[in-house]
Amino acid sequence: MPELPEVETIRRTLEPFVVQRTIQKMVVIQPKLRWKIPENLAELLKHQSIIALQRRGKYLLFRCTQGTLLMHFGMSGSLRMVGDDTERLKHDHVIFYLEPKLILRYHDPRRFGAILWTEDDPEQHPLLKNLGPEPLAPDFHASYLYQRAQHARTPIKSFLMNAHIVTGIGNIYACEALFHAHVHPMTPARNLSLDQWTTVKNALLRVLHQALDDGGTTLKDYVNAQGEPGYFATKLWVYGRAHQVCRTCSAPIETLKLNQRTTFYCGHCQPLRLTTS
DNA sequence: AATCGCGCCTGACGGC
DNA sequence: TGCCGTCAGGCGCGAT
């Protein structure tokens, strides 16, 4: 599922190809994504040039001459460059035809993704304006997390996955970062000391950078814009490893449900501490 | 104000 | 073989 490293990988793969190109045509096959694709979008996009390709959290931003196309991949979305348009697949919902010739196909079986348009500052778009900071930004500090967590009784894993606190962290990287930080996912966020937040933040950055180096995590169907998978899946320590032995201590990896999401952890390496230390 | 759980979707899989 | 239930889950939104 595309989290920050996957979306950033798509962005990096795509950027040298799409910037400076012009949108000749957009064909919508299935407009019903998480939100309906605006009916006039094809008309609006025609003949616009792509000036830059950016990322904010898990959103991909196509900065165009007269506005910005916002793209989200939900759980199962992908965007691929293809040579020709002859072999359209089931769940290919939108096709972008660029000039000089380049075809992009947006594919999303579960349709939890989104394709939207704004002509204002995209940072002020309702979906972006309340997002928390980028964890990979140079000014992202443990002290920020510590401050925001002061009154949060919510489990640290839910806290890290809250895009209004910090963007881009989904289930996989939240589980992995907490494992490396030796913090139990149920620990109330406000219980962590500044030192512990430093540990968590460093673990998070290490996991995100490693995943980026590996081109993201492919569990089932994630591919970048060139159709290539990511190789971080082989380096997962807890995610998807229920009942298997911990690679550190050989205890069985356990699971629990947090906000309807399966949470993987090692009960031995990540002891639950309910008192502030 | 913070937190919880629903609903949107399809595909894979297990049981019968 | 087919049908049904369950699970996977990002995230806005309404309810508490």
PDB file of C-alpha atoms (C1' of nucleotides) in Angstrom:
ATOM      1  CA  MET A   1       0.000   0.000   0.000  1.00  0.00           C
ATOM      2  CA  PRO A   2       1.539   3.291  -0.994  1.00  0.00           C
ATOM      3  CA  GLU A   3       2.838   5.086   2.061  1.00  0.00           C
ATOM      4  CA  LEU A   4       5.394   7.879   1.995  1.00  0.00           C
ATOM      5  CA  PRO A   5       8.345   5.850   0.605  1.00  0.00           C
ATOM      6  CA  GLU A   6       6.200   4.346  -2.146  1.00  0.00           C
ATOM      7  CA  VAL A   7       4.677   7.669  -3.217  1.00  0.00           C
ATOM      8  CA  GLU A   8       8.105   9.318  -3.122  1.00  0.00           C
ATOM      9  CA  THR A   9       9.497   6.476  -5.248  1.00  0.00           C
ATOM     10  CA  ILE A  10       6.711   6.969  -7.783  1.00  0.00           C
ATOM     11  CA  ARG A  11       7.458  10.700  -7.768  1.00  0.00           C
ATOM     12  CA  ARG A  12      11.186  10.240  -8.312  1.00  0.00           C
ATOM     13  CA  THR A  13      10.621   7.691 -11.066  1.00  0.00           C
ATOM     14  CA  LEU A  14       8.113   9.865 -12.856  1.00  0.00           C
ATOM     15  CA  GLU A  15       9.612  13.330 -12.415  1.00  0.00           C
ATOM     16  CA  PRO A  16      12.228  13.291 -15.211  1.00  0.00           C
ATOM     17  CA  PHE A  17       9.615  12.065 -17.666  1.00  0.00           C
ATOM     18  CA  VAL A  18       6.599  14.274 -16.956  1.00  0.00           C
ATOM     19  CA  VAL A  19       8.087  17.660 -16.130  1.00  0.00           C
ATOM     20  CA  GLN A  20       7.922  19.999 -19.132  1.00  0.00           C
ATOM     21  CA  ARG A  21       5.454  17.749 -20.906  1.00  0.00           C
ATOM     22  CA  THR A  22       1.985  18.894 -21.927  1.00  0.00           C
ATOM     23  CA  ILE A  23      -1.275  17.123 -21.168  1.00  0.00           C
ATOM     24  CA  GLN A  24      -2.805  16.393 -24.518  1.00  0.00           C
ATOM     25  CA  LYS A  25      -5.787  14.425 -23.266  1.00  0.00           C
ATOM     26  CA  MET A  26      -7.165  12.722 -20.163  1.00  0.00           C
ATOM     27  CA  VAL A  27      -9.612   9.836 -20.521  1.00  0.00           C
ATOM     28  CA  VAL A  28     -11.700   8.853 -17.505  1.00  0.00           C
ATOM     29  CA  ILE A  29     -12.991   5.301 -17.649  1.00  0.00           C
ATOM     30  CA  GLN A  30     -14.225   5.077 -14.054  1.00  0.00           C
ATOM     31  CA  PRO A  31     -14.810   8.415 -12.278  1.00  0.00           C
ATOM     32  CA  LYS A  32     -15.930   6.878  -8.989  1.00  0.00           C
ATOM     33  CA  LEU A  33     -12.862   6.821  -6.793  1.00  0.00           C
ATOM     34  CA  ARG A  34     -12.923   7.843  -3.129  1.00  0.00           C
ATOM     35  CA  TRP A  35     -14.376  11.073  -4.449  1.00  0.00           C
ATOM     36  CA  LYS A  36     -15.792  11.430  -7.908  1.00  0.00           C
ATOM     37  CA  ILE A  37     -13.312  12.824 -10.414  1.00  0.00           C
ATOM     38  CA  PRO A  38     -14.595  16.308 -11.377  1.00  0.00           C
ATOM     39  CA  GLU A  39     -16.561  16.077 -14.608  1.00  0.00           C
ATOM     40  CA  ASN A  40     -14.838  19.042 -16.193  1.00  0.00           C
ATOM     41  CA  LEU A  41     -11.327  17.879 -15.293  1.00  0.00           C
ATOM     42  CA  ALA A  42     -10.525  16.477 -18.732  1.00  0.00           C
ATOM     43  CA  GLU A  43     -11.454  19.811 -20.262  1.00  0.00           C
ATOM     44  CA  LEU A  44      -9.498  21.797 -17.666  1.00  0.00           C
ATOM     45  CA  LEU A  45      -6.329  19.767 -18.133  1.00  0.00           C
ATOM     46  CA  LYS A  46      -6.215  19.903 -21.886  1.00  0.00           C
ATOM     47  CA  HIS A  47      -3.052  21.645 -23.157  1.00  0.00           C
ATOM     48  CA  GLN A  48      -1.720  22.404 -19.687  1.00  0.00           C
ATOM     49  CA  SER A  49       1.960  21.847 -19.090  1.00  0.00           C
ATOM     50  CA  ILE A  50       3.346  20.026 -16.084  1.00  0.00           C
ATOM     51  CA  ILE A  51       5.784  22.358 -14.366  1.00  0.00           C
ATOM     52  CA  ALA A  52       6.781  20.256 -11.393  1.00  0.00           C
ATOM     53  CA  LEU A  53       6.005  16.979  -9.659  1.00  0.00           C
ATOM     54  CA  GLN A  54       5.834  17.231  -5.887  1.00  0.00           C
ATOM     55  CA  ARG A  55       4.747  15.161  -2.918  1.00  0.00           C
ATOM     56  CA  ARG A  56       2.932  16.112   0.281  1.00  0.00           C
ATOM     57  CA  GLY A  57       2.406  13.222   2.685  1.00  0.00           C
ATOM     58  CA  LYS A  58       0.944  10.462   0.555  1.00  0.00           C
ATOM     59  CA  TYR A  59      -0.351  12.881  -2.083  1.00  0.00           C
ATOM     60  CA  LEU A  60       1.324  13.333  -5.439  1.00  0.00           C
ATOM     61  CA  LEU A  61       1.029  16.880  -6.818  1.00  0.00           C
ATOM     62  CA  PHE A  62       1.217  17.611 -10.529  1.00  0.00           C
ATOM     63  CA  ARG A  63       1.907  21.333 -10.647  1.00  0.00           C
ATOM     64  CA  CYS A  64       0.457  22.534 -13.936  1.00  0.00           C
ATOM     65  CA  THR A  65       0.313  25.856 -15.728  1.00  0.00           C
ATOM     66  CA  GLN A  66      -3.037  26.831 -14.268  1.00  0.00           C
ATOM     67  CA  GLY A  67      -3.531  24.627 -11.245  1.00  0.00           C
ATOM     68  CA  THR A  68      -2.526  21.439  -9.477  1.00  0.00           C
ATOM     69  CA  LEU A  69      -3.682  17.871  -9.956  1.00  0.00           C
ATOM     70  CA  LEU A  70      -3.822  16.064  -6.594  1.00  0.00           C
ATOM     71  CA  MET A  71      -3.422  12.306  -6.713  1.00  0.00           C
ATOM     72  CA  HIS A  72      -3.755   9.795  -3.886  1.00  0.00           C
ATOM     73  CA  PHE A  73      -3.236   6.053  -4.210  1.00  0.00           C
ATOM     74  CA  GLY A  74      -5.364   4.810  -1.336  1.00  0.00           C
ATOM     75  CA  MET A  75      -4.448   1.216  -0.647  1.00  0.00           C
ATOM     76  CA  SER A  76      -4.105  -0.308  -4.035  1.00  0.00           C
ATOM     77  CA  GLY A  77      -3.476   2.535  -6.477  1.00  0.00           C
ATOM     78  CA  SER A  78      -0.633   2.798  -8.941  1.00  0.00           C
ATOM     79  CA  LEU A  79       0.433   5.081 -11.760  1.00  0.00           C
ATOM     80  CA  ARG A  80       2.471   3.604 -14.560  1.00  0.00           C
ATOM     81  CA  MET A  81       4.105   4.859 -17.694  1.00  0.00           C
ATOM     82  CA  VAL A  82       3.207   2.625 -20.600  1.00  0.00           C
ATOM     83  CA  GLY A  83       4.427   2.544 -24.166  1.00  0.00           C
ATOM     84  CA  ASP A  84       1.091   2.156 -25.835  1.00  0.00           C
ATOM     85  CA  ASP A  85      -2.587   2.037 -24.975  1.00  0.00           C
ATOM     86  CA  THR A  86      -3.538  -1.285 -26.478  1.00  0.00           C
ATOM     87  CA  GLU A  87      -3.614  -3.536 -23.425  1.00  0.00           C
ATOM     88  CA  ARG A  88      -5.909  -1.763 -21.002  1.00  0.00           C
ATOM     89  CA  LEU A  89      -6.338  -3.687 -17.754  1.00  0.00           C
ATOM     90  CA  LYS A  90      -9.336  -4.079 -15.532  1.00  0.00           C
ATOM     91  CA  HIS A  91      -9.259  -1.273 -12.936  1.00  0.00           C
ATOM     92  CA  ASP A  92      -7.358   1.124 -15.195  1.00  0.00           C
ATOM     93  CA  HIS A  93      -9.559   4.100 -14.346  1.00  0.00           C
ATOM     94  CA  VAL A  94      -7.808   7.081 -15.904  1.00  0.00           C
ATOM     95  CA  ILE A  95      -5.391   7.421 -18.815  1.00  0.00           C
ATOM     96  CA  PHE A  96      -3.232  10.523 -19.292  1.00  0.00           C
ATOM     97  CA  TYR A  97      -1.811  11.207 -22.752  1.00  0.00           C
ATOM     98  CA  LEU A  98       1.167  13.548 -22.633  1.00  0.00           C
ATOM     99  CA  GLU A  99       3.043  15.322 -25.399  1.00  0.00           C
ATOM    100  CA  PRO A 100       5.760  14.484 -26.461  1.00  0.00           C
ATOM    101  CA  LYS A 101       4.301  11.031 -26.410  1.00  0.00           C
ATOM    102  CA  LEU A 102       3.986   9.493 -22.964  1.00  0.00           C
ATOM    103  CA  ILE A 103       1.040   7.561 -21.552  1.00  0.00           C
ATOM    104  CA  LEU A 104       0.236   7.290 -17.828  1.00  0.00           C
ATOM    105  CA  ARG A 105      -2.278   4.824 -16.479  1.00  0.00           C
ATOM    106  CA  TYR A 106      -3.928   5.229 -13.096  1.00  0.00           C
ATOM    107  CA  HIS A 107      -4.919   1.801 -11.788  1.00  0.00           C
ATOM    108  CA  ASP A 108      -6.742   1.169  -8.502  1.00  0.00           C
ATOM    109  CA  PRO A 109      -8.712  -2.044  -7.833  1.00  0.00           C
ATOM    110  CA  ARG A 110     -10.129  -0.929  -4.491  1.00  0.00           C
ATOM    111  CA  ARG A 111     -10.762   2.638  -5.594  1.00  0.00           C
ATOM    112  CA  PHE A 112      -9.744   4.188  -2.268  1.00  0.00           C
ATOM    113  CA  GLY A 113      -7.556   6.626  -4.156  1.00  0.00           C
ATOM    114  CA  ALA A 114      -8.405  10.075  -5.477  1.00  0.00           C
ATOM    115  CA  ILE A 115      -7.758  12.424  -8.382  1.00  0.00           C
ATOM    116  CA  LEU A 116      -8.690  16.035  -7.681  1.00  0.00           C
ATOM    117  CA  TRP A 117      -7.951  19.481  -9.003  1.00  0.00           C
ATOM    118  CA  THR A 118      -7.276  22.846  -7.407  1.00  0.00           C
ATOM    119  CA  GLU A 119      -6.454  26.208  -8.926  1.00  0.00           C
ATOM    120  CA  ASP A 120      -5.453  27.719  -5.591  1.00  0.00           C
ATOM    121  CA  ASP A 121      -2.361  27.141  -3.512  1.00  0.00           C
ATOM    122  CA  PRO A 122      -2.500  23.356  -3.089  1.00  0.00           C
ATOM    123  CA  GLU A 123      -1.211  23.669   0.478  1.00  0.00           C
ATOM    124  CA  GLN A 124      -4.517  25.390   1.263  1.00  0.00           C
ATOM    125  CA  HIS A 125      -6.620  22.600  -0.200  1.00  0.00           C
ATOM    126  CA  PRO A 126      -8.907  21.080   2.491  1.00  0.00           C
ATOM    127  CA  LEU A 127      -7.159  17.720   2.187  1.00  0.00           C
ATOM    128  CA  LEU A 128      -3.679  19.192   2.593  1.00  0.00           C
ATOM    129  CA  LYS A 129      -3.977  22.236   4.789  1.00  0.00           C
ATOM    130  CA  ASN A 130      -4.260  20.362   8.075  1.00  0.00           C
ATOM    131  CA  LEU A 131      -1.556  17.817   7.380  1.00  0.00           C
ATOM    132  CA  GLY A 132       1.264  17.583   9.866  1.00  0.00           C
ATOM    133  CA  PRO A 133       4.929  18.080   8.959  1.00  0.00           C
ATOM    134  CA  GLU A 134       6.943  15.913   6.606  1.00  0.00           C
ATOM    135  CA  PRO A 135       9.014  13.441   8.638  1.00  0.00           C
ATOM    136  CA  LEU A 136      11.895  13.668   6.144  1.00  0.00           C
ATOM    137  CA  ALA A 137      12.092  17.461   6.344  1.00  0.00           C
ATOM    138  CA  PRO A 138      15.320  18.753   7.928  1.00  0.00           C
ATOM    139  CA  ASP A 139      13.358  20.675  10.554  1.00  0.00           C
ATOM    140  CA  PHE A 140      11.405  17.666  11.796  1.00  0.00           C
ATOM    141  CA  HIS A 141      12.404  17.227  15.427  1.00  0.00           C
ATOM    142  CA  ALA A 142      11.612  14.873  18.280  1.00  0.00           C
ATOM    143  CA  SER A 143      10.708  17.911  20.376  1.00  0.00           C
ATOM    144  CA  TYR A 144       7.752  18.565  18.056  1.00  0.00           C
ATOM    145  CA  LEU A 145       6.395  15.052  18.609  1.00  0.00           C
ATOM    146  CA  TYR A 146       7.000  15.374  22.326  1.00  0.00           C
ATOM    147  CA  GLN A 147       5.077  18.646  22.444  1.00  0.00           C
ATOM    148  CA  ARG A 148       2.141  17.361  20.405  1.00  0.00           C
ATOM    149  CA  ALA A 149       1.942  14.228  22.555  1.00  0.00           C
ATOM    150  CA  GLN A 150       1.728  16.061  25.868  1.00  0.00           C
ATOM    151  CA  HIS A 151      -1.997  15.461  26.333  1.00  0.00           C
ATOM    152  CA  ALA A 152      -2.485  12.500  23.997  1.00  0.00           C
ATOM    153  CA  ARG A 153      -3.643   9.356  25.766  1.00  0.00           C
ATOM    154  CA  THR A 154      -3.981   7.685  22.388  1.00  0.00           C
ATOM    155  CA  PRO A 155      -1.650   4.730  21.700  1.00  0.00           C
ATOM    156  CA  ILE A 156       1.628   5.830  20.129  1.00  0.00           C
ATOM    157  CA  LYS A 157       0.961   3.791  17.024  1.00  0.00           C
ATOM    158  CA  SER A 158      -2.331   5.606  16.358  1.00  0.00           C
ATOM    159  CA  PHE A 159      -0.552   8.873  17.095  1.00  0.00           C
ATOM    160  CA  LEU A 160       2.166   8.170  14.500  1.00  0.00           C
ATOM    161  CA  MET A 161      -0.422   7.184  11.910  1.00  0.00           C
ATOM    162  CA  ASN A 162      -2.403  10.383  12.423  1.00  0.00           C
ATOM    163  CA  ALA A 163      -1.647  12.485   9.336  1.00  0.00           C
ATOM    164  CA  HIS A 164      -2.500  15.641  11.267  1.00  0.00           C
ATOM    165  CA  ILE A 165       0.446  14.914  13.567  1.00  0.00           C
ATOM    166  CA  VAL A 166       2.958  13.699  10.975  1.00  0.00           C
ATOM    167  CA  THR A 167       2.288  12.768   7.345  1.00  0.00           C
ATOM    168  CA  GLY A 168       3.000   9.700   5.319  1.00  0.00           C
ATOM    169  CA  ILE A 169       3.199   7.034   8.029  1.00  0.00           C
ATOM    170  CA  GLY A 170       0.955   4.036   7.388  1.00  0.00           C
ATOM    171  CA  ASN A 171       0.583   0.701   9.085  1.00  0.00           C
ATOM    172  CA  ILE A 172       3.785  -0.882   7.811  1.00  0.00           C
ATOM    173  CA  TYR A 173       6.212   1.878   8.781  1.00  0.00           C
ATOM    174  CA  ALA A 174       4.495   2.624  12.085  1.00  0.00           C
ATOM    175  CA  CYS A 175       4.871  -1.016  13.134  1.00  0.00           C
ATOM    176  CA  GLU A 176       8.459  -1.228  11.923  1.00  0.00           C
ATOM    177  CA  ALA A 177       9.593   2.036  13.511  1.00  0.00           C
ATOM    178  CA  LEU A 178       8.129   1.111  16.900  1.00  0.00           C
ATOM    179  CA  PHE A 179       9.837  -2.259  16.769  1.00  0.00           C
ATOM    180  CA  HIS A 180      13.220  -0.653  16.114  1.00  0.00           C
ATOM    181  CA  ALA A 181      12.562   1.869  18.871  1.00  0.00           C
ATOM    182  CA  HIS A 182      11.616  -0.942  21.322  1.00  0.00           C
ATOM    183  CA  VAL A 183       8.325   0.818  22.076  1.00  0.00           C
ATOM    184  CA  HIS A 184       5.071  -1.102  22.522  1.00  0.00           C
ATOM    185  CA  PRO A 185       2.396   0.148  20.085  1.00  0.00           C
ATOM    186  CA  MET A 186      -0.149   0.550  22.902  1.00  0.00           C
ATOM    187  CA  THR A 187       2.011   2.928  24.915  1.00  0.00           C
ATOM    188  CA  PRO A 188       0.032   6.129  25.519  1.00  0.00           C
ATOM    189  CA  ALA A 189       1.739   8.820  23.443  1.00  0.00           C
ATOM    190  CA  ARG A 190       1.960  11.213  26.392  1.00  0.00           C
ATOM    191  CA  ASN A 191       3.973   8.700  28.413  1.00  0.00           C
ATOM    192  CA  LEU A 192       7.109   9.060  26.313  1.00  0.00           C
ATOM    193  CA  SER A 193       9.967  11.215  27.489  1.00  0.00           C
ATOM    194  CA  LEU A 194      11.805  13.503  25.085  1.00  0.00           C
ATOM    195  CA  ASP A 195      14.625  10.961  24.963  1.00  0.00           C
ATOM    196  CA  GLN A 196      12.191   8.216  24.027  1.00  0.00           C
ATOM    197  CA  TRP A 197      10.694  10.413  21.320  1.00  0.00           C
ATOM    198  CA  THR A 198      14.184  10.943  19.972  1.00  0.00           C
ATOM    199  CA  THR A 199      14.583   7.180  19.781  1.00  0.00           C
ATOM    200  CA  VAL A 200      11.230   6.798  18.018  1.00  0.00           C
ATOM    201  CA  LYS A 201      11.947   9.620  15.590  1.00  0.00           C
ATOM    202  CA  ASN A 202      15.378   8.217  14.729  1.00  0.00           C
ATOM    203  CA  ALA A 203      13.911   4.748  14.195  1.00  0.00           C
ATOM    204  CA  LEU A 204      11.206   6.202  11.982  1.00  0.00           C
ATOM    205  CA  LEU A 205      13.697   8.077   9.834  1.00  0.00           C
ATOM    206  CA  ARG A 206      15.941   5.049   9.555  1.00  0.00           C
ATOM    207  CA  VAL A 207      13.019   2.894   8.383  1.00  0.00           C
ATOM    208  CA  LEU A 208      11.777   5.507   5.893  1.00  0.00           C
ATOM    209  CA  HIS A 209      15.236   6.102   4.417  1.00  0.00           C
ATOM    210  CA  GLN A 210      15.937   2.394   4.118  1.00  0.00           C
ATOM    211  CA  ALA A 211      12.570   1.837   2.403  1.00  0.00           C
ATOM    212  CA  LEU A 212      13.334   4.684   0.010  1.00  0.00           C
ATOM    213  CA  ASP A 213      16.716   3.142  -0.791  1.00  0.00           C
ATOM    214  CA  ASP A 214      14.908  -0.097  -1.596  1.00  0.00           C
ATOM    215  CA  GLY A 215      12.245   1.561  -3.732  1.00  0.00           C
ATOM    216  CA  GLY A 216       9.443   0.939  -1.221  1.00  0.00           C
ATOM    217  CA  THR A 217       7.649  -2.147   0.050  1.00  0.00           C
ATOM    218  CA  THR A 218       5.875  -4.513  -2.317  1.00  0.00           C
ATOM    219  CA  LEU A 219       3.598  -6.893  -0.428  1.00  0.00           C
ATOM    220  CA  LYS A 220       1.334  -7.826  -3.261  1.00  0.00           C
ATOM    221  CA  ASP A 221       0.969  -5.369  -6.065  1.00  0.00           C
ATOM    222  CA  TYR A 222       2.828  -2.111  -5.421  1.00  0.00           C
ATOM    223  CA  VAL A 223       4.969  -1.015  -8.385  1.00  0.00           C
ATOM    224  CA  ASN A 224       6.625   2.289  -9.214  1.00  0.00           C
ATOM    225  CA  ALA A 225       5.889   4.313 -12.353  1.00  0.00           C
ATOM    226  CA  GLN A 226       8.094   1.984 -14.400  1.00  0.00           C
ATOM    227  CA  GLY A 227       6.298  -1.090 -13.147  1.00  0.00           C
ATOM    228  CA  GLU A 228       9.093  -2.178 -10.825  1.00  0.00           C
ATOM    229  CA  PRO A 229       8.423  -3.536  -7.316  1.00  0.00           C
ATOM    230  CA  GLY A 230      10.101  -2.322  -4.111  1.00  0.00           C
ATOM    231  CA  TYR A 231      12.411  -4.549  -2.134  1.00  0.00           C
ATOM    232  CA  PHE A 232      11.919  -3.393   1.456  1.00  0.00           C
ATOM    233  CA  ALA A 233       9.514  -6.287   2.181  1.00  0.00           C
ATOM    234  CA  THR A 234      12.493  -8.580   2.777  1.00  0.00           C
ATOM    235  CA  LYS A 235      13.661  -6.249   5.535  1.00  0.00           C
ATOM    236  CA  LEU A 236      10.448  -6.165   7.559  1.00  0.00           C
ATOM    237  CA  TRP A 237      11.005  -7.205  11.167  1.00  0.00           C
ATOM    238  CA  VAL A 238       7.423  -7.431  12.403  1.00  0.00           C
ATOM    239  CA  TYR A 239       4.886  -6.390   9.752  1.00  0.00           C
ATOM    240  CA  GLY A 240       3.111  -9.387   8.272  1.00  0.00           C
ATOM    241  CA  ARG A 241       5.132 -11.781  10.468  1.00  0.00           C
ATOM    242  CA  ALA A 242       2.445 -12.917  12.939  1.00  0.00           C
ATOM    243  CA  HIS A 243       3.448 -16.094  14.817  1.00  0.00           C
ATOM    244  CA  GLN A 244       6.878 -16.133  13.195  1.00  0.00           C
ATOM    245  CA  VAL A 245       9.883 -15.754  15.455  1.00  0.00           C
ATOM    246  CA  CYS A 246      11.321 -12.344  16.237  1.00  0.00           C
ATOM    247  CA  ARG A 247      14.579 -11.821  14.377  1.00  0.00           C
ATOM    248  CA  THR A 248      16.094 -10.349  17.518  1.00  0.00           C
ATOM    249  CA  CYS A 249      14.928 -12.560  20.374  1.00  0.00           C
ATOM    250  CA  SER A 250      13.059 -15.507  18.794  1.00  0.00           C
ATOM    251  CA  ALA A 251       9.845 -14.790  20.693  1.00  0.00           C
ATOM    252  CA  PRO A 252       6.748 -15.106  18.508  1.00  0.00           C
ATOM    253  CA  ILE A 253       5.575 -11.919  16.789  1.00  0.00           C
ATOM    254  CA  GLU A 254       2.181 -10.948  18.176  1.00  0.00           C
ATOM    255  CA  THR A 255      -0.730  -8.960  16.782  1.00  0.00           C
ATOM    256  CA  LEU A 256      -3.420  -6.732  18.178  1.00  0.00           C
ATOM    257  CA  LYS A 257      -6.106  -4.553  16.616  1.00  0.00           C
ATOM    258  CA  LEU A 258      -5.765  -0.794  16.841  1.00  0.00           C
ATOM    259  CA  ASN A 259      -8.357   1.318  15.030  1.00  0.00           C
ATOM    260  CA  GLN A 260      -9.363  -1.735  13.000  1.00  0.00           C
ATOM    261  CA  ARG A 261      -5.805  -2.199  11.843  1.00  0.00           C
ATOM    262  CA  THR A 262      -3.672  -5.220  12.498  1.00  0.00           C
ATOM    263  CA  THR A 263      -0.672  -4.192  14.547  1.00  0.00           C
ATOM    264  CA  PHE A 264       2.444  -6.346  14.632  1.00  0.00           C
ATOM    265  CA  TYR A 265       4.946  -6.257  17.469  1.00  0.00           C
ATOM    266  CA  CYS A 266       7.310  -8.308  19.580  1.00  0.00           C
ATOM    267  CA  GLY A 267       6.028  -8.478  23.153  1.00  0.00           C
ATOM    268  CA  HIS A 268       9.532  -9.194  24.395  1.00  0.00           C
ATOM    269  CA  CYS A 269      11.468  -6.517  22.474  1.00  0.00           C
ATOM    270  CA  GLN A 270       8.687  -3.954  22.883  1.00  0.00           C
ATOM    271  CA  PRO A 271       7.558  -4.238  26.502  1.00  0.00           C
ATOM    272  CA  LEU A 272       4.509  -2.219  27.493  1.00  0.00           C
ATOM    273  CA  ARG A 273       5.443   0.516  29.936  1.00  0.00           C
ATOM    274  CA  LEU A 274       2.423   2.298  31.313  1.00  0.00           C
ATOM    275  CA  THR A 275       4.331   4.627  33.557  1.00  0.00           C
ATOM    276  CA  THR A 276       6.192   7.690  32.358  1.00  0.00           C
ATOM    277  CA  SER A 277       9.926   7.291  32.515  1.00  0.00           C
TER     278      SER A 277
ATOM    279  C1'  DA B   1     -11.303  18.356  22.271  1.00  0.00           C
ATOM    280  C1'  DA B   2     -10.169  13.716  21.764  1.00  0.00           C
ATOM    281  C1'  DT B   3     -11.386   9.324  20.387  1.00  0.00           C
ATOM    282  C1'  DC B   4     -13.967   5.636  18.190  1.00  0.00           C
ATOM    283  C1'  DG B   5     -15.921   3.123  14.544  1.00  0.00           C
ATOM    284  C1'  DC B   6     -18.296   3.200   9.990  1.00  0.00           C
ATOM    285  C1'  DG B   7     -18.200   2.946   5.094  1.00  0.00           C
ATOM    286  C1'  DC B   8     -16.269   3.031   0.804  1.00  0.00           C
ATOM    287  C1'  DC B   9     -14.220  -0.992  -2.554  1.00  0.00           C
ATOM    288  C1'  DT B  10     -12.278  -5.558  -4.750  1.00  0.00           C
ATOM    289  C1'  DG B  11      -9.766  -9.778  -4.461  1.00  0.00           C
ATOM    290  C1'  DA B  12      -7.931 -13.642  -2.011  1.00  0.00           C
ATOM    291  C1'  DC B  13      -8.857 -17.288   0.796  1.00  0.00           C
ATOM    292  C1'  DG B  14     -11.048 -20.818   3.852  1.00  0.00           C
ATOM    293  C1'  DG B  15     -15.044 -23.612   4.910  1.00  0.00           C
ATOM    294  C1'  DC B  16     -18.916 -26.125   3.390  1.00  0.00           C
TER     295       DC B  16
ATOM    296  C1'  DT C   1     -17.943 -25.488  -8.672  1.00  0.00           C
ATOM    297  C1'  DG C   2     -20.050 -21.967  -6.264  1.00  0.00           C
ATOM    298  C1'  DC C   3     -21.452 -19.290  -2.475  1.00  0.00           C
ATOM    299  C1'  DC C   4     -20.673 -16.886   1.671  1.00  0.00           C
ATOM    300  C1'  DG C   5     -18.072 -14.757   5.364  1.00  0.00           C
ATOM    301  C1'  DT C   6     -13.752 -12.630   6.652  1.00  0.00           C
ATOM    302  C1'  DC C   7      -9.853  -9.900   6.047  1.00  0.00           C
ATOM    303  C1'  DA C   8      -6.788  -6.479   3.941  1.00  0.00           C
ATOM    304  C1'  DG C   9      -6.774  -1.068   4.955  1.00  0.00           C
ATOM    305  C1'  DG C  10      -6.367   4.990   4.119  1.00  0.00           C
ATOM    306  C1'  DC C  11      -8.883   8.265   5.789  1.00  0.00           C
ATOM    307  C1'  DG C  12     -12.893  11.538   6.087  1.00  0.00           C
ATOM    308  C1'  DC C  13     -16.731  11.891   8.713  1.00  0.00           C
ATOM    309  C1'  DG C  14     -20.350  11.509  12.070  1.00  0.00           C
ATOM    310  C1'  DA C  15     -21.197  10.035  16.739  1.00  0.00           C
ATOM    311  C1'  DT C  16     -19.842   9.889  21.433  1.00  0.00           C
TER     312       DT C  16
END
